mmCIF file with all atom_site columns, C-alpha atoms in Angstrom:
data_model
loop_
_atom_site.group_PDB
_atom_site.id
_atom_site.type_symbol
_atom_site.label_atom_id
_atom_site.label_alt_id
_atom_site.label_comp_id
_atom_site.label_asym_id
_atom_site.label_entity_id
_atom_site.label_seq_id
_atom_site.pdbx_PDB_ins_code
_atom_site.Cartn_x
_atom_site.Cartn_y
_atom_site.Cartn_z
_atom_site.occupancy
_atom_site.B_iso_or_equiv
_atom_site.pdbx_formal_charge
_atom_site.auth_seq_id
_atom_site.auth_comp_id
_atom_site.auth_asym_id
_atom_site.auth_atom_id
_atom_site.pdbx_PDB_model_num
ATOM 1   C CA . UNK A 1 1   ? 4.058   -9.643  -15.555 1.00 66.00 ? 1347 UNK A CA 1
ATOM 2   C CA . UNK A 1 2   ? 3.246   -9.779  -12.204 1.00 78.00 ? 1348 UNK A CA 1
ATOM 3   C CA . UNK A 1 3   ? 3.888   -6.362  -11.290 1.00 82.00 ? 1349 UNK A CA 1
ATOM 4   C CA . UNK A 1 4   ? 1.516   -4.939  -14.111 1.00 91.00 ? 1350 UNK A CA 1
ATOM 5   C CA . UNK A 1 5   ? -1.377  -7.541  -13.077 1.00 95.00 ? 1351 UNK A CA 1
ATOM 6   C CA . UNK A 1 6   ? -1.332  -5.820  -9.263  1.00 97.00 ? 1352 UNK A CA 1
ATOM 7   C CA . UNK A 1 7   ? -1.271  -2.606  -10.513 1.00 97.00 ? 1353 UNK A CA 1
ATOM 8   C CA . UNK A 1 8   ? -3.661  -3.160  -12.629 1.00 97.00 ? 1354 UNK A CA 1
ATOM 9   C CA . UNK A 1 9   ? -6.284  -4.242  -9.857  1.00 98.00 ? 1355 UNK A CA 1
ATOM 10  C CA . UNK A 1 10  ? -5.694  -1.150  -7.457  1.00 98.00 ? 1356 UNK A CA 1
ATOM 11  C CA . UNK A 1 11  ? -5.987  1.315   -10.602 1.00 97.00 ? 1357 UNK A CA 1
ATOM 12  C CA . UNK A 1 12  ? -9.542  -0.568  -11.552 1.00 98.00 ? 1358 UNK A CA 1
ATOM 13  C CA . UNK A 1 13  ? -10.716 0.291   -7.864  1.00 98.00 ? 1359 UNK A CA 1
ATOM 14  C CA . UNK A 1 14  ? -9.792  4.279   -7.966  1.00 97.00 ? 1360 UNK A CA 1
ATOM 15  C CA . UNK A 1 15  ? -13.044 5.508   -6.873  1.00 96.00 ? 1361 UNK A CA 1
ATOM 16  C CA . UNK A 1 16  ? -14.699 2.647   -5.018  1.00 97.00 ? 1362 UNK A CA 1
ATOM 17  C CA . UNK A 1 17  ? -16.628 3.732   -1.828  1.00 96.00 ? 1363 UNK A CA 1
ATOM 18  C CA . UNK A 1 18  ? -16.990 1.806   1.508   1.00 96.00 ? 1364 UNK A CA 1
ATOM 19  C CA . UNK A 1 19  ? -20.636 1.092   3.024   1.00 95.00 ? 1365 UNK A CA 1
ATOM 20  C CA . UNK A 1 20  ? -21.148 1.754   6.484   1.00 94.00 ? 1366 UNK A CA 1
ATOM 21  C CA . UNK A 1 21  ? -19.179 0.969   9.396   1.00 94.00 ? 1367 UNK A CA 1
ATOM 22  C CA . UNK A 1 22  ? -15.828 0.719   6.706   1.00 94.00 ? 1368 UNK A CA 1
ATOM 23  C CA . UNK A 1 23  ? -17.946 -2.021  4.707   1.00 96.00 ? 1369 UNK A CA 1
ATOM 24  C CA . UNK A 1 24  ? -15.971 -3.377  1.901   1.00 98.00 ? 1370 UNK A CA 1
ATOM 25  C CA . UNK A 1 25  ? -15.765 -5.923  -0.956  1.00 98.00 ? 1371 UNK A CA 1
ATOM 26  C CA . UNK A 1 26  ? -11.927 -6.353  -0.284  1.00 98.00 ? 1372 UNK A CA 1
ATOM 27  C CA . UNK A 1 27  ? -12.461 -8.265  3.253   1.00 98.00 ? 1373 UNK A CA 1
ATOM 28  C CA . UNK A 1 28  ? -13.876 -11.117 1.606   1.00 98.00 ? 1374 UNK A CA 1
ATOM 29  C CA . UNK A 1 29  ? -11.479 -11.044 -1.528  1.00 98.00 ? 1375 UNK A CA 1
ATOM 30  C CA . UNK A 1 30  ? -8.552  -10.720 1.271   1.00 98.00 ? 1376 UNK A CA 1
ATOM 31  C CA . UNK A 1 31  ? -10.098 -13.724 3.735   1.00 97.00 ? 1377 UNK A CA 1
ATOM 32  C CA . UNK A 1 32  ? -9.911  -10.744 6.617   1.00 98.00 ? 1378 UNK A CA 1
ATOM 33  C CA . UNK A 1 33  ? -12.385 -9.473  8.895   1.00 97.00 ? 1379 UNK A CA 1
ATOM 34  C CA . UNK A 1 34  ? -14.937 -6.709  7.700   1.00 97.00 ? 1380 UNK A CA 1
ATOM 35  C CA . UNK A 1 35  ? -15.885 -3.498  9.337   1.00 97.00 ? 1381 UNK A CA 1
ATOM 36  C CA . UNK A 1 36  ? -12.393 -2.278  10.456  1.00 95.00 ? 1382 UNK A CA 1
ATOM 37  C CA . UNK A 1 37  ? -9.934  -0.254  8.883   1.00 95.00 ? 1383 UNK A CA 1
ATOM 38  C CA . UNK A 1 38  ? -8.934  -1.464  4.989   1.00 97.00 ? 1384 UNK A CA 1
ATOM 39  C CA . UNK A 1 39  ? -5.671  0.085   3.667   1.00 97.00 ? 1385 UNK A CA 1
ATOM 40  C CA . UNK A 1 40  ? -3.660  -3.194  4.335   1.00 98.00 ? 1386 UNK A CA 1
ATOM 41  C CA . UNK A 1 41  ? -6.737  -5.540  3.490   1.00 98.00 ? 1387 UNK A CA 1
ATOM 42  C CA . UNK A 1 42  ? -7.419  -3.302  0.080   1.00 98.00 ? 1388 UNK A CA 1
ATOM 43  C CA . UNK A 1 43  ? -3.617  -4.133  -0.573  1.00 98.00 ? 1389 UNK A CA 1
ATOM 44  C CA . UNK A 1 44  ? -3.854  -7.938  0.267   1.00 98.00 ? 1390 UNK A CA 1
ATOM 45  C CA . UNK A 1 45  ? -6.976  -7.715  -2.329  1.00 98.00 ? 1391 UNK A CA 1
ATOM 46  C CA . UNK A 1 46  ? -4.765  -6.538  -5.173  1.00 98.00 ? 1392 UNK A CA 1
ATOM 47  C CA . UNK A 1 47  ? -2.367  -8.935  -4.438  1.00 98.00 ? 1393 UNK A CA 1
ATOM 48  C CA . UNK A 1 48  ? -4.822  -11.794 -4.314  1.00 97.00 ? 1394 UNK A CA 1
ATOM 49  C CA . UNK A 1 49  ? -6.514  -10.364 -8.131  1.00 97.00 ? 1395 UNK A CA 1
ATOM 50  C CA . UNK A 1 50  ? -2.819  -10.027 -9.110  1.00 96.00 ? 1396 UNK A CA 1
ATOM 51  C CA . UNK A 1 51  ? -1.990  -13.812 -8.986  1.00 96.00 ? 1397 UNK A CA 1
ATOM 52  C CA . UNK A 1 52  ? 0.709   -12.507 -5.981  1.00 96.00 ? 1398 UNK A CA 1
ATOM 53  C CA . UNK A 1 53  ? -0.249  -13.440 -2.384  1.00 95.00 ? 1399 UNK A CA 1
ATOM 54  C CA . UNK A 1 54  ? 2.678   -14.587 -1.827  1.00 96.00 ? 1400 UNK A CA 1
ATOM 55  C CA . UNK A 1 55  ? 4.200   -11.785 -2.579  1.00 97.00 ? 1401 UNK A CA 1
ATOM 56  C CA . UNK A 1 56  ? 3.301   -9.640  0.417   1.00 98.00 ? 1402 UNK A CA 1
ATOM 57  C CA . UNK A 1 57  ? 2.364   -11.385 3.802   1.00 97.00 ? 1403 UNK A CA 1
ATOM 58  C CA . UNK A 1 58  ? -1.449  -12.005 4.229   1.00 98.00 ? 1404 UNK A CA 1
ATOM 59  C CA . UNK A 1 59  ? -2.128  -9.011  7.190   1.00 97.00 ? 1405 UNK A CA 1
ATOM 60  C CA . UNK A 1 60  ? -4.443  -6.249  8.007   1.00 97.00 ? 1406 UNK A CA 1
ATOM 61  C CA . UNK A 1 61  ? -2.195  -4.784  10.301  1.00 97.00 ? 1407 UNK A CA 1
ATOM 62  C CA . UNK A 1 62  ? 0.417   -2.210  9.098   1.00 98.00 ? 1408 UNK A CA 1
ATOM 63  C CA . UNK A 1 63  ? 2.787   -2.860  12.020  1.00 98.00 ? 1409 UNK A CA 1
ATOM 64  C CA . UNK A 1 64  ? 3.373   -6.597  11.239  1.00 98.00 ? 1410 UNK A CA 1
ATOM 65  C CA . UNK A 1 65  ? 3.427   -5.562  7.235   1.00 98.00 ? 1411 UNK A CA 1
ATOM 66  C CA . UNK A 1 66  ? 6.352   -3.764  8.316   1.00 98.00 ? 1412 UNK A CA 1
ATOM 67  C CA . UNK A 1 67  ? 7.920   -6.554  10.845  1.00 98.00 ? 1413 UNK A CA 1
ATOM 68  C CA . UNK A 1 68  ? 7.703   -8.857  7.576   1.00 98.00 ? 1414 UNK A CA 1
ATOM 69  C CA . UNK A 1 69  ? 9.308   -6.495  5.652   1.00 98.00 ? 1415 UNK A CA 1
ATOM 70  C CA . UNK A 1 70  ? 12.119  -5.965  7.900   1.00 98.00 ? 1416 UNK A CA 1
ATOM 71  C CA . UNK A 1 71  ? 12.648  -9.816  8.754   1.00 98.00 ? 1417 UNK A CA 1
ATOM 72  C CA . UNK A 1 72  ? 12.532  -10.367 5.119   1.00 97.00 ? 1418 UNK A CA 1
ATOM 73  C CA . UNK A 1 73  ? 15.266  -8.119  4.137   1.00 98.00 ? 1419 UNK A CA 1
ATOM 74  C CA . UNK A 1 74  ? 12.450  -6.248  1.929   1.00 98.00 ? 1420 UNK A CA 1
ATOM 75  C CA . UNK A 1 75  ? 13.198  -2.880  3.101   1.00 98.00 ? 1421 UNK A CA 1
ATOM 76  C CA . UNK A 1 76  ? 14.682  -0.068  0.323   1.00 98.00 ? 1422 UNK A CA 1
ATOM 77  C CA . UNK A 1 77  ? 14.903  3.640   0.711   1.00 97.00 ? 1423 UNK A CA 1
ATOM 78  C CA . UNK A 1 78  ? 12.983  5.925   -0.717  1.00 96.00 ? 1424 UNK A CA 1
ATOM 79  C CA . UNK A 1 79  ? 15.138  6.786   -3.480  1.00 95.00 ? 1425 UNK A CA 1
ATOM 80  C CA . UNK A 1 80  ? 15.201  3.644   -4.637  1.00 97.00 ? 1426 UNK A CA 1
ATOM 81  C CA . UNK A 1 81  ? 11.422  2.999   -4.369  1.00 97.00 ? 1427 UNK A CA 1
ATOM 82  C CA . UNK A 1 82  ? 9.736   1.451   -7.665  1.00 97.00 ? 1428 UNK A CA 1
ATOM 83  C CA . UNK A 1 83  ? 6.291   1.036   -8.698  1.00 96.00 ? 1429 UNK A CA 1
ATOM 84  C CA . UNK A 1 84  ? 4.192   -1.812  -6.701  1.00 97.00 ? 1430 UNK A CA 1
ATOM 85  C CA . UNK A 1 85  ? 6.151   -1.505  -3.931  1.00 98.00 ? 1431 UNK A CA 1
ATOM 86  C CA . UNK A 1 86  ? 4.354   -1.168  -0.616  1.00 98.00 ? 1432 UNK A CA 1
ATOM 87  C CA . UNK A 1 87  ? 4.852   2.496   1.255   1.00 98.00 ? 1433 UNK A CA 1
ATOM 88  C CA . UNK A 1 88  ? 4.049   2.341   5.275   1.00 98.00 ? 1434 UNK A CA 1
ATOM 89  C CA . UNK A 1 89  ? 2.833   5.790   6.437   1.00 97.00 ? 1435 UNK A CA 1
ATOM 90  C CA . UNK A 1 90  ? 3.431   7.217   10.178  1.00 96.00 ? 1436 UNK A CA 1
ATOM 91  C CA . UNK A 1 91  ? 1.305   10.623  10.175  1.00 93.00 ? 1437 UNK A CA 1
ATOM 92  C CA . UNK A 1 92  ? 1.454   11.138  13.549  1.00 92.00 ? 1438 UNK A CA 1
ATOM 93  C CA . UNK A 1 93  ? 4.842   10.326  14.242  1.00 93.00 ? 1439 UNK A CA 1
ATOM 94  C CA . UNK A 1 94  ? 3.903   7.697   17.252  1.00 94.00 ? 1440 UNK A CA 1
ATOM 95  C CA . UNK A 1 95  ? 7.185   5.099   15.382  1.00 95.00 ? 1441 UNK A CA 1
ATOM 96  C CA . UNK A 1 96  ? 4.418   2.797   14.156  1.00 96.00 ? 1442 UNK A CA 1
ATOM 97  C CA . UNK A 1 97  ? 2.803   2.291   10.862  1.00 97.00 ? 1443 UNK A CA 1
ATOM 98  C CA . UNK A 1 98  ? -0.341  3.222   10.610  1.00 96.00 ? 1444 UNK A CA 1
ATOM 99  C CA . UNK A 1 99  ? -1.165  3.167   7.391   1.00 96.00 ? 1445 UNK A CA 1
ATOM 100 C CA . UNK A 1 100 ? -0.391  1.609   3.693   1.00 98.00 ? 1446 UNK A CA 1
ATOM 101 C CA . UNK A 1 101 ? -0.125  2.103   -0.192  1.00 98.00 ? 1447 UNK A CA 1
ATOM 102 C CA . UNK A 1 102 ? 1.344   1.017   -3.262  1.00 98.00 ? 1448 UNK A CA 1
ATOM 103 C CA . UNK A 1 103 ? 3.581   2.582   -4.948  1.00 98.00 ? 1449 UNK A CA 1
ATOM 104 C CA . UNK A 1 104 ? 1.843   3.717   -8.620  1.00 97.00 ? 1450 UNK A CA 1
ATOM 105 C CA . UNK A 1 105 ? 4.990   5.514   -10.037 1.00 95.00 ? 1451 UNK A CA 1
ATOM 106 C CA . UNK A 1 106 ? 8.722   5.107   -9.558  1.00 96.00 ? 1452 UNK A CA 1
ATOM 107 C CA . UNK A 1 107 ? 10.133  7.404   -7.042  1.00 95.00 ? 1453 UNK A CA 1
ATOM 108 C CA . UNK A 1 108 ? 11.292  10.821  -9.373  1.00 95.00 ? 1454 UNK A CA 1
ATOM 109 C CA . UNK A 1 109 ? 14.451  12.143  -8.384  1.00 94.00 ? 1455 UNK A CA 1
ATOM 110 C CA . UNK A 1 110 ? 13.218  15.815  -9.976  1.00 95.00 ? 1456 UNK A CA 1
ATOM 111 C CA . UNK A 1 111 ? 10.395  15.661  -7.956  1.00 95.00 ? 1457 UNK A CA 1
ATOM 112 C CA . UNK A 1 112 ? 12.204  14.539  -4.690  1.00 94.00 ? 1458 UNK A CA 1
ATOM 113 C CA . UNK A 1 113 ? 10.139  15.499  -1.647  1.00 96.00 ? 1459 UNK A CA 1
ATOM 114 C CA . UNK A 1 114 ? 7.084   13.423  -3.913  1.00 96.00 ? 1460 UNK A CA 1
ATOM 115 C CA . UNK A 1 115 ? 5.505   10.098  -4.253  1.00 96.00 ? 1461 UNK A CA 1
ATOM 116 C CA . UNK A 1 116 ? 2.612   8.957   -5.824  1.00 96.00 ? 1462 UNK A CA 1
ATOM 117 C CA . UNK A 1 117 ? 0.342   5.982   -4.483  1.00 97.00 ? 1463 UNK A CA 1
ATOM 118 C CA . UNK A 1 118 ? -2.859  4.243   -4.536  1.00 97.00 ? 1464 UNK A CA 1
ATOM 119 C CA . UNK A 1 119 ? -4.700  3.778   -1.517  1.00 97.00 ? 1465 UNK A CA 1
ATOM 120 C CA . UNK A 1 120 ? -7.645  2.257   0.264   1.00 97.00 ? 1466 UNK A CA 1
ATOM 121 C CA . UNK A 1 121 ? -9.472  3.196   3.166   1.00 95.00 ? 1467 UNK A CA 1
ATOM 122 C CA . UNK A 1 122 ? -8.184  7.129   2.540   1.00 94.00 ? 1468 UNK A CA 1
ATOM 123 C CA . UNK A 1 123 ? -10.165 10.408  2.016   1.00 88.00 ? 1469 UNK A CA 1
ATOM 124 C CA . UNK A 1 124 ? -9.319  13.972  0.811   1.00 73.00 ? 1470 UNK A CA 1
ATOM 125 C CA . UNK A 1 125 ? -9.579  15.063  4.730   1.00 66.00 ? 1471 UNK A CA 1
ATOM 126 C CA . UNK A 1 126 ? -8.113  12.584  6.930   1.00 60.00 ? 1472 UNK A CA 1
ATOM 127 C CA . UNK A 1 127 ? -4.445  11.247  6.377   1.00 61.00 ? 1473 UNK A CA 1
ATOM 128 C CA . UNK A 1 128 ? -4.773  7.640   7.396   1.00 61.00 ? 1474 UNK A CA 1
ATOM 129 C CA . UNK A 1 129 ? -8.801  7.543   7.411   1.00 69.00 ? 1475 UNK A CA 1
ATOM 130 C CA . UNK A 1 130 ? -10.995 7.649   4.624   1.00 84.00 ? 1476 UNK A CA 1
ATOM 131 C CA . UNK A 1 131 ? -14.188 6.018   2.369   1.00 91.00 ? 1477 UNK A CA 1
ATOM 132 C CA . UNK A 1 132 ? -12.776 4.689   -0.639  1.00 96.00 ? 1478 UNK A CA 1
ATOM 133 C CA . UNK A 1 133 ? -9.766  3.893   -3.066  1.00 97.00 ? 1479 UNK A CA 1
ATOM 134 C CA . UNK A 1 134 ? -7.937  7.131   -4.822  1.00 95.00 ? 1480 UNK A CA 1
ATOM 135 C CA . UNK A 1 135 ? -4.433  7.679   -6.152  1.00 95.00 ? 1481 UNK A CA 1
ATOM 136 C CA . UNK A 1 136 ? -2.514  9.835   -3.471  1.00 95.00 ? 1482 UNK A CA 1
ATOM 137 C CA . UNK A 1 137 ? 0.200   12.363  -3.466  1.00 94.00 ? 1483 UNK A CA 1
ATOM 138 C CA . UNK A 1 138 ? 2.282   12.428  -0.499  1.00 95.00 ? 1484 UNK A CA 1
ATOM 139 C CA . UNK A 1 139 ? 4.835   14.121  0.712   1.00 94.00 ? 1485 UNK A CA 1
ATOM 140 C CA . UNK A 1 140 ? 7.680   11.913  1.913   1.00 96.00 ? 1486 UNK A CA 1
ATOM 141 C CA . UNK A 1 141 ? 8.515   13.025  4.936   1.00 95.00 ? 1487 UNK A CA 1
ATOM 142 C CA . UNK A 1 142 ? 5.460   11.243  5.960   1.00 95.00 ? 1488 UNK A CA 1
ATOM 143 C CA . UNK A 1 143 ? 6.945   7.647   4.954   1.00 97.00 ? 1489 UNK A CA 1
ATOM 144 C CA . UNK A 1 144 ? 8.201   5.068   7.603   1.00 98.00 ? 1490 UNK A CA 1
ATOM 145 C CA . UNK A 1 145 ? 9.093   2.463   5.326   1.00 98.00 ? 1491 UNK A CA 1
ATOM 146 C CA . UNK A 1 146 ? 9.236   1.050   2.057   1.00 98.00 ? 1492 UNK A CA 1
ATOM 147 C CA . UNK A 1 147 ? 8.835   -2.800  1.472   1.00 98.00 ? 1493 UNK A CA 1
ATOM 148 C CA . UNK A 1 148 ? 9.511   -4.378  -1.933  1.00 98.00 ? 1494 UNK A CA 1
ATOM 149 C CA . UNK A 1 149 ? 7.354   -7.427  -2.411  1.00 98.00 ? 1495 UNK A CA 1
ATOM 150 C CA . UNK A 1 150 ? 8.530   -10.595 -3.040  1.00 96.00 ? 1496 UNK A CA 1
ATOM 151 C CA . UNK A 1 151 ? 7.460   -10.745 -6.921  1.00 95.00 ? 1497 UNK A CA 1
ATOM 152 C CA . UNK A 1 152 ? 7.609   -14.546 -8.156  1.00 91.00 ? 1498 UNK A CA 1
ATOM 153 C CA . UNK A 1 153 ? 9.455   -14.101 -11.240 1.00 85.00 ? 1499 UNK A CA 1
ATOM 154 C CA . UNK A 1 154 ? 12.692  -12.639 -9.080  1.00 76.00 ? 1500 UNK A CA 1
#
């Protein structure tokens, strides 16, 4: 299932560290650029090890991630969101995504103001800045979008 197989390559990378200067192993899995910021790249990656890049359009910029989404008619709310879908983050409430994770859980309607992702490029400190891959809880009031991929077998 294609779902599982993405899912499956962000868990494996909980814990992975960048080198310096946001050096990572995803830019070359991902065909992107090294040494800038990774969340949308580290995504890309899991799609690529997932047998899904075309799934999710190939970007390492959160803004146009969303543009796709919205062009594509990919957008659902929140209370619909499902597992492997992609959440867009606006922390500092500029209108713009600036920054991106996959969904690791359904969304839970007894746990409403909750969801669960896996990210890269994120620390424990900063919201949108970070050193490695961990499984995040976030509170949704922090969400600008939600984009469903484009799985192959739909």
């Amino acid at each position: 299932m294609p779902l599982t197989s993405v899912l499956a390559a962000a868990r494996k990378e909980v814990g992975y560290k960048e080198g310096a200067n946001n050096d990572n192993k995803f830019a070359a899995i991902a065909g992107h650029a090294n040494h800038q910021p990774w969340c949308a790249t580290f995504i890309r990656a899991c799609f690529i090890k997932g047998e899904e890049e075309k799934a999710i359009p190939d970007s390492a910029y959160c803004p146009h991630i969303e543009a796709w989404g919205r062009g594509h008619n990919r957008v659902v709310p929140v209370r619909e969101a499902k597992r492997g879908d992609l959440v867009l983050f606006d922390f500092s409430r500029t209108g713009k995504a600036e920054h991106v994770g996959i969904l690791d859980y359904d969304y839970d309607p007894t746990k409403p103001n909750l969801i669960r992702t896996i990210e890269g490029n994120t620390g424990a400190i900063s919201a949108s800045e970070g050193d490695g891959v961990q499984k995040k809880k976030r509170h949704v009031s922090l969400v600008r979008i939600i984009i469903r991929p484009k799985w192959s077998n739909e």
